Each structure stands twice: as structure tokens, then as C-alpha cells.
Amino acid sequence: MAKPALGKGLGALIGKAAAQPPGSVPVSFTPQPAPGEMVRKVPLGEVVPSPLQPRKEFAPEHLTELMDSIREHGIIQPLIVRLVHGKHELIAGERRFRASRELGLSEVPVIVRTASDKDVLEMALIENLQRENLNPLEEAQAYVRLAKEFGLKQEDIAQRVGKNRATVANAIRLLELPGGVQNYLRDGKLSTGHAKVLLSLKKTEEIEMAAEEVLRKSLTVRATEKLVESILNPPAPKPKPSAPDAELKVALDSIQTRLTRHLSTGIAIHHGEKKGKVEIEYYSVDDLNRLLSAMGLPDDVV
């Protein structure tokens, strides 16, 4: 049996309608009338949004563009609706509905179809994923809802929306980010690429700290990778020089005192782990010649 091609998207829902009894209207998204259907115009006041619409916010700039198009060309694609309690409830075409309402249109073209709540929700989710400019978190939440409410595996979701499974899996992982970092992603301050790199960190505080540094320094994704690597594999701290033990310290203090008395000048002994140094103070050239003489060197060196 041939494997179904990826990218069928809403067509996968259309296919489900084939199993319906003869005479029923297929549940599909296609905005053109199917055999036996017709486009009709209904008063805009009789059309209501679907409470099952998963998306509550629509980009104003996209709505403005659609209003300009409708103003010039009219509504080219009818709204898809179903009859609920005497009203035409939207199945698909909410942006066209909102644009028509903003323009003050009195009526809109619709195609009336039969659809269950489950069909409407699934079509709305997939329409949003395929046709809307969702932010990365909205996209991830839509995938999760498809998985939870319809028992779909990531492979099934990928097939319906025309993407590969890895894309779906990576999108869902974005919901593991801390709330504050999700806000950065939602507001466009961080890209999806940045977010995926930050998810390599396991601790919430590490992710938040790294995200703040990315924003503060305007780091690229590549630079963010280096930042995360430095957090995951910090350089080994340099060993601090060990303090001399008590017995050695007593001996060094004694030597320092004896040298001070012998040379009649300030002496400081600095002892390290493997080596050290002795500092000898002098106050003039004559004093230096005196010290050299005391150490057995000719007094005319300087």
C-alpha cells in the first residue's frame, strides 16, 4: 500500500467525509462549493464566531491588508459555516468575517456544511497552522492540542500540516521554556533559533540567565551556542596556591627576621607552591652598595 503523501493538510479531513452516509454534506474546508452545495448570501449579523476557534488574536496589519482586498475585489472565498441554534457559526474564514464586520458589510457569502464540534476544532487548528502567521508558541500550543484532544501522534500532526516530525517535535519543546523566556519569544525579542539553543540548558535559572545575556548583548544564534557551551562546560578553576603549613611559616618568619637583622633593612619572603621570592628594600645608591657589601659583593658595583 502506498504511503500517504506528506502535506495533505486539510485534505486529510476532507478524506474523512467519504465515509459519511449518502446525502450528507462532506465535512471539508475547501472554500468552493462541493457537488450539491451552493454559495448563498446571508446577513452579517446572522454569522457568529465559533467558540471552538483556538486563536483569539489576529495581527491588525494582516486584517488591514484583507480589508483593502475586500474593499477592492469583494469576498472572493465564501465563509464556511454550520447552522447552530438558528445562527451561522463559522467553521473557517474568521479573518474574512472580522474584516467584513470592520468594513460594515451588510451580508457575506457563505457555504453551509455539517460538522461536529470535533471536526470544527480540528479544522480550525489545522487552518491556523497552515494559513496564519502564528508566533512559535501559538504553533506549539496548537500541536499539543491536536495531540491531546484527537490522540494524534507527532507523525500524524506533521502529515496533516505538511511539515516533518522533527519540526513538530522541536516546536512543542518550546513550551518547556520558563515563562519569562516564552514571553521574549512571543514578543519577537528572541528567535526560535535562540530558543532551541537555550533548551540545551537543564536548569531554569541557567536558561533565564542566558536569555538575559542574549538580549543584553544582542547575541546571534551562533554566539548563543558558544554561551550555552560555556555554561554546560565551564573551564576548570585554577587551583589556588596552598598556604604554607604552620611549621613552614614559623621557619620562614624566622629566616625573614634574621635577614632583616643581618642586612639592617626591610625583608619580605613570599613562598609559593613551587617557588618563591625574597624582596630586599634599599633607600639610596649608598644603601644598595652597603647591602651588596654585606652580601660579600664588591662595594663598587653601583
Coordinates of C-alpha atoms in Angstrom, one line a residue:
M1 CA 0.0 0.0 0.0
A2 CA 1.4 3.4 -1.0
K3 CA 2.1 5.7 1.9
P4 CA 0.0 8.9 2.1
A5 CA 2.0 11.9 0.9
L6 CA 3.1 14.5 3.4
G7 CA 1.5 17.9 3.1
K8 CA -2.1 16.9 2.5
G9 CA -3.1 19.1 5.5
L10 CA -6.8 19.8 5.5
G11 CA -7.3 17.4 2.7
A12 CA -6.8 14.7 5.3
L13 CA -10.0 15.9 6.9
I14 CA -11.8 16.1 3.5
G15 CA -10.9 12.4 3.1
K16 CA -12.8 11.5 6.3
A17 CA -16.0 12.7 4.7
A18 CA -16.0 9.9 2.2
A19 CA -17.2 7.5 4.9
Q20 CA -20.3 9.6 5.6
P21 CA -23.7 8.3 4.6
P22 CA -25.0 9.2 1.1
G23 CA -26.8 12.5 1.1
S24 CA -24.8 14.1 3.9
V25 CA -22.7 17.1 3.2
P26 CA -18.9 16.3 3.4
V27 CA -17.0 18.0 6.2
S28 CA -14.3 19.8 4.4
F29 CA -12.5 23.1 4.4
T30 CA -12.4 23.9 0.7
P31 CA -13.9 27.3 0.2
Q32 CA -15.6 26.3 -3.1
P33 CA -18.9 24.6 -3.1
A34 CA -18.9 20.8 -3.4
P35 CA -21.4 19.0 -5.6
G36 CA -24.9 19.7 -4.4
E37 CA -23.8 22.7 -2.4
M38 CA -24.3 26.4 -3.2
V39 CA -23.0 29.7 -2.2
R40 CA -25.6 31.9 -0.6
K41 CA -25.5 35.4 0.9
V42 CA -26.7 35.8 4.5
P43 CA -26.9 38.9 6.7
L44 CA -23.6 39.5 8.5
G45 CA -25.5 39.8 11.8
E46 CA -26.5 36.1 11.5
V47 CA -22.9 35.0 11.3
V48 CA -21.2 34.3 14.7
P49 CA -17.6 33.3 15.6
S50 CA -17.1 29.8 16.7
P51 CA -16.3 29.3 20.4
L52 CA -14.1 26.5 19.3
Q53 CA -11.7 28.9 17.4
P54 CA -8.4 28.3 19.1
R55 CA -6.9 31.6 18.1
K56 CA -8.2 34.7 19.9
E57 CA -5.8 37.4 18.4
F58 CA -5.2 38.3 14.8
A59 CA -2.5 40.6 13.6
P60 CA -4.0 44.0 12.9
E61 CA -1.8 44.6 9.8
H62 CA -3.0 41.4 8.2
L63 CA -6.6 42.3 8.8
T64 CA -6.0 45.7 7.3
E65 CA -4.5 44.1 4.2
L66 CA -7.5 41.8 3.9
M67 CA -9.9 44.8 4.3
D68 CA -8.2 46.6 1.4
S69 CA -8.5 43.5 -0.8
I70 CA -12.2 43.0 0.1
R71 CA -12.9 46.7 -0.5
E72 CA -11.4 46.4 -4.0
H73 CA -12.4 42.9 -5.0
G74 CA -15.1 41.8 -2.6
I75 CA -15.0 38.5 -0.7
I76 CA -13.6 36.0 -3.2
Q77 CA -13.8 32.9 -1.0
P78 CA -17.0 32.3 0.9
L79 CA -17.1 31.7 4.6
I80 CA -17.6 28.1 5.7
V81 CA -20.4 27.9 8.3
R82 CA -22.7 25.5 10.1
L83 CA -26.1 26.1 11.5
V84 CA -26.2 26.2 15.3
H85 CA -29.3 27.4 17.1
G86 CA -30.5 29.4 14.1
K87 CA -27.2 31.2 13.6
H88 CA -24.5 30.6 11.0
E89 CA -21.5 29.6 13.1
L90 CA -18.1 30.0 11.5
I91 CA -16.1 26.8 10.6
A92 CA -13.5 28.7 8.6
G93 CA -12.9 32.2 7.5
E94 CA -12.7 34.2 10.7
R95 CA -10.4 36.8 9.3
R96 CA -12.8 37.4 6.4
F97 CA -15.6 37.7 8.9
R98 CA -13.7 40.2 11.0
A99 CA -12.7 42.3 8.0
S100 CA -16.3 42.3 6.7
R101 CA -17.5 43.5 10.1
E102 CA -14.9 46.3 10.2
L103 CA -15.9 47.4 6.7
G104 CA -19.6 47.5 7.8
L105 CA -20.8 45.0 5.2
S106 CA -24.5 44.0 5.4
E107 CA -24.1 40.5 4.0
V108 CA -21.5 37.9 3.2
P109 CA -21.2 34.8 1.0
V110 CA -21.3 31.5 2.9
I111 CA -21.3 27.8 2.3
V112 CA -23.3 25.9 4.8
R113 CA -21.9 22.5 5.9
T114 CA -22.5 19.9 8.5
A115 CA -19.7 19.4 11.0
S116 CA -19.3 18.1 14.6
D117 CA -17.5 20.1 17.3
K118 CA -14.5 17.8 16.9
D119 CA -14.4 18.4 13.1
V120 CA -14.6 22.2 13.6
L121 CA -11.9 22.3 16.2
E122 CA -9.5 20.1 14.2
M123 CA -10.1 22.1 11.0
A124 CA -9.6 25.4 12.9
L125 CA -6.4 24.2 14.4
I126 CA -5.0 23.0 11.1
E127 CA -6.2 26.1 9.2
N128 CA -4.3 28.2 11.7
L129 CA -1.2 26.2 11.4
Q130 CA -1.3 26.2 7.6
R131 CA -2.5 29.7 6.8
E132 CA -1.8 32.0 9.7
N133 CA 1.4 33.7 10.8
L134 CA 1.4 32.1 14.2
N135 CA 4.1 33.0 16.7
P136 CA 6.2 30.0 17.7
L137 CA 4.3 29.4 21.0
E138 CA 0.9 29.6 19.3
E139 CA 2.1 27.0 16.8
A140 CA 3.4 24.8 19.6
Q141 CA 0.2 25.0 21.6
A142 CA -1.8 24.1 18.5
Y143 CA 0.3 21.0 18.0
V144 CA -0.2 20.0 21.7
R145 CA -4.0 20.5 21.4
L146 CA -4.1 18.3 18.3
A147 CA -2.2 15.6 20.2
K148 CA -4.3 15.8 23.4
E149 CA -7.8 16.3 22.0
F150 CA -7.5 14.0 19.0
G151 CA -5.0 11.4 20.1
L152 CA -2.7 12.3 17.2
K153 CA 1.0 11.3 17.2
Q154 CA 3.6 13.8 16.1
E155 CA 3.9 11.9 12.8
D156 CA 0.1 12.3 12.2
I157 CA 0.2 16.0 13.0
A158 CA 3.2 16.5 10.7
Q159 CA 1.3 14.8 7.9
R160 CA -1.8 16.9 8.4
V161 CA 0.1 20.3 8.4
G162 CA 2.7 19.4 5.7
K163 CA 5.7 19.5 7.9
N164 CA 8.2 16.9 9.1
R165 CA 8.0 15.3 12.5
A166 CA 11.2 16.9 13.8
T167 CA 9.7 20.4 13.1
V168 CA 6.6 19.5 15.2
A169 CA 8.7 18.0 18.0
N170 CA 11.0 21.0 18.2
A171 CA 8.1 23.4 18.3
I172 CA 6.4 21.5 21.2
R173 CA 9.7 21.6 23.1
L174 CA 9.5 25.5 23.2
L175 CA 6.7 25.1 25.8
E176 CA 9.4 23.8 28.2
L177 CA 11.0 27.2 28.4
P178 CA 10.4 29.3 31.6
G179 CA 7.5 31.7 31.4
G180 CA 9.7 34.8 31.1
V181 CA 11.7 33.4 28.2
Q182 CA 8.5 32.4 26.5
N183 CA 7.4 36.0 26.7
Y184 CA 10.6 37.1 24.9
L185 CA 9.9 34.5 22.2
R186 CA 6.2 35.6 21.9
D187 CA 7.2 39.2 21.6
G188 CA 9.9 38.5 19.0
K189 CA 12.8 39.5 21.2
L190 CA 14.2 36.0 20.8
S191 CA 14.1 33.9 17.7
T192 CA 13.1 30.3 17.5
G193 CA 16.8 29.5 16.8
H194 CA 17.9 31.2 20.0
A195 CA 15.2 29.3 22.0
K196 CA 16.2 25.9 20.7
V197 CA 19.8 26.6 21.7
L198 CA 18.7 27.7 25.2
L199 CA 16.8 24.5 25.7
S200 CA 20.1 22.7 25.8
L201 CA 20.4 24.0 29.4
K202 CA 18.6 22.0 32.0
K203 CA 18.2 24.4 34.9
T204 CA 15.5 27.2 34.8
E205 CA 17.9 29.8 36.3
E206 CA 20.6 28.9 33.7
I207 CA 18.1 29.4 30.8
E208 CA 16.8 32.7 32.3
M209 CA 20.4 34.0 32.9
A210 CA 21.5 33.0 29.4
A211 CA 18.4 34.6 27.8
E212 CA 19.0 37.9 29.6
E213 CA 22.6 37.9 28.3
V214 CA 21.5 37.2 24.8
L215 CA 19.2 40.2 24.9
R216 CA 21.7 42.4 26.7
K217 CA 24.5 41.7 24.2
S218 CA 22.3 41.1 21.1
L219 CA 23.9 37.8 20.6
T220 CA 23.5 35.8 17.3
V221 CA 22.4 32.2 17.4
R222 CA 26.0 31.1 16.9
A223 CA 27.2 33.3 19.7
T224 CA 24.4 31.9 21.9
E225 CA 25.6 28.4 21.1
K226 CA 29.0 29.4 22.5
L227 CA 27.5 30.9 25.5
V228 CA 25.5 27.8 26.3
E229 CA 28.6 25.6 25.7
S230 CA 30.5 27.7 28.2
I231 CA 27.7 27.2 30.8
L232 CA 27.5 23.4 30.2
N233 CA 31.3 23.0 30.2
P234 CA 32.8 25.8 32.3
P235 CA 36.6 26.0 32.4
A236 CA 38.2 24.2 35.3
P237 CA 39.0 26.8 38.1
K238 CA 42.7 27.5 38.6
P239 CA 44.0 25.9 41.8
K240 CA 44.6 28.5 44.5
P241 CA 48.1 28.4 45.9
S242 CA 48.1 26.5 49.1
A243 CA 49.0 28.4 52.2
P244 CA 52.2 27.2 53.9
D245 CA 51.7 24.9 56.8
A246 CA 52.2 26.3 60.3
E247 CA 55.7 24.7 60.8
L248 CA 57.0 26.1 57.5
K249 CA 55.5 29.5 58.2
V250 CA 57.4 29.7 61.5
A251 CA 60.6 28.8 59.8
L252 CA 60.1 31.4 57.0
D253 CA 59.2 34.1 59.6
S254 CA 62.4 33.2 61.4
I255 CA 64.6 33.5 58.3
Q256 CA 62.9 36.8 57.4
T257 CA 63.7 38.2 60.9
R258 CA 67.3 37.0 60.7
L259 CA 67.8 38.5 57.2
T260 CA 66.3 41.8 58.4
R261 CA 68.7 42.0 61.3
H262 CA 71.7 40.9 59.3
L263 CA 71.2 43.4 56.5
S264 CA 69.5 46.1 58.6
T265 CA 66.8 46.7 56.0
G266 CA 63.3 45.5 55.2
I267 CA 63.0 41.9 54.0
A268 CA 59.9 40.1 52.8
I269 CA 59.8 36.4 51.9
H270 CA 56.9 35.2 49.6
H271 CA 56.6 31.4 49.5
G272 CA 54.6 29.8 46.7
E273 CA 53.6 26.2 46.0
K274 CA 56.7 25.5 43.8
K275 CA 58.8 28.7 44.0
G276 CA 59.0 32.0 45.9
K277 CA 60.8 35.3 46.1
V278 CA 62.7 37.4 48.6
E279 CA 62.3 41.2 48.5
I280 CA 65.1 43.4 49.9
E281 CA 64.5 47.1 50.4
Y282 CA 67.1 49.8 49.9
Y283 CA 66.8 53.6 50.2
S284 CA 69.6 55.0 48.2
V285 CA 72.5 54.1 46.0
D286 CA 74.8 54.2 49.0
D287 CA 72.4 51.9 50.9
L288 CA 72.4 49.5 47.9
N289 CA 76.2 49.4 47.9
R290 CA 76.1 48.7 51.6
L291 CA 73.8 45.8 51.1
L292 CA 76.0 44.4 48.3
S293 CA 79.0 44.6 50.6
A294 CA 77.1 42.8 53.4
M295 CA 76.3 40.0 51.0
G296 CA 80.0 39.7 50.0
L297 CA 79.9 41.5 46.7
P298 CA 82.3 44.4 45.7
D299 CA 81.1 47.7 47.1
D300 CA 81.8 49.5 43.8
V301 CA 79.2 47.6 41.7
V302 CA 76.9 50.6 41.5

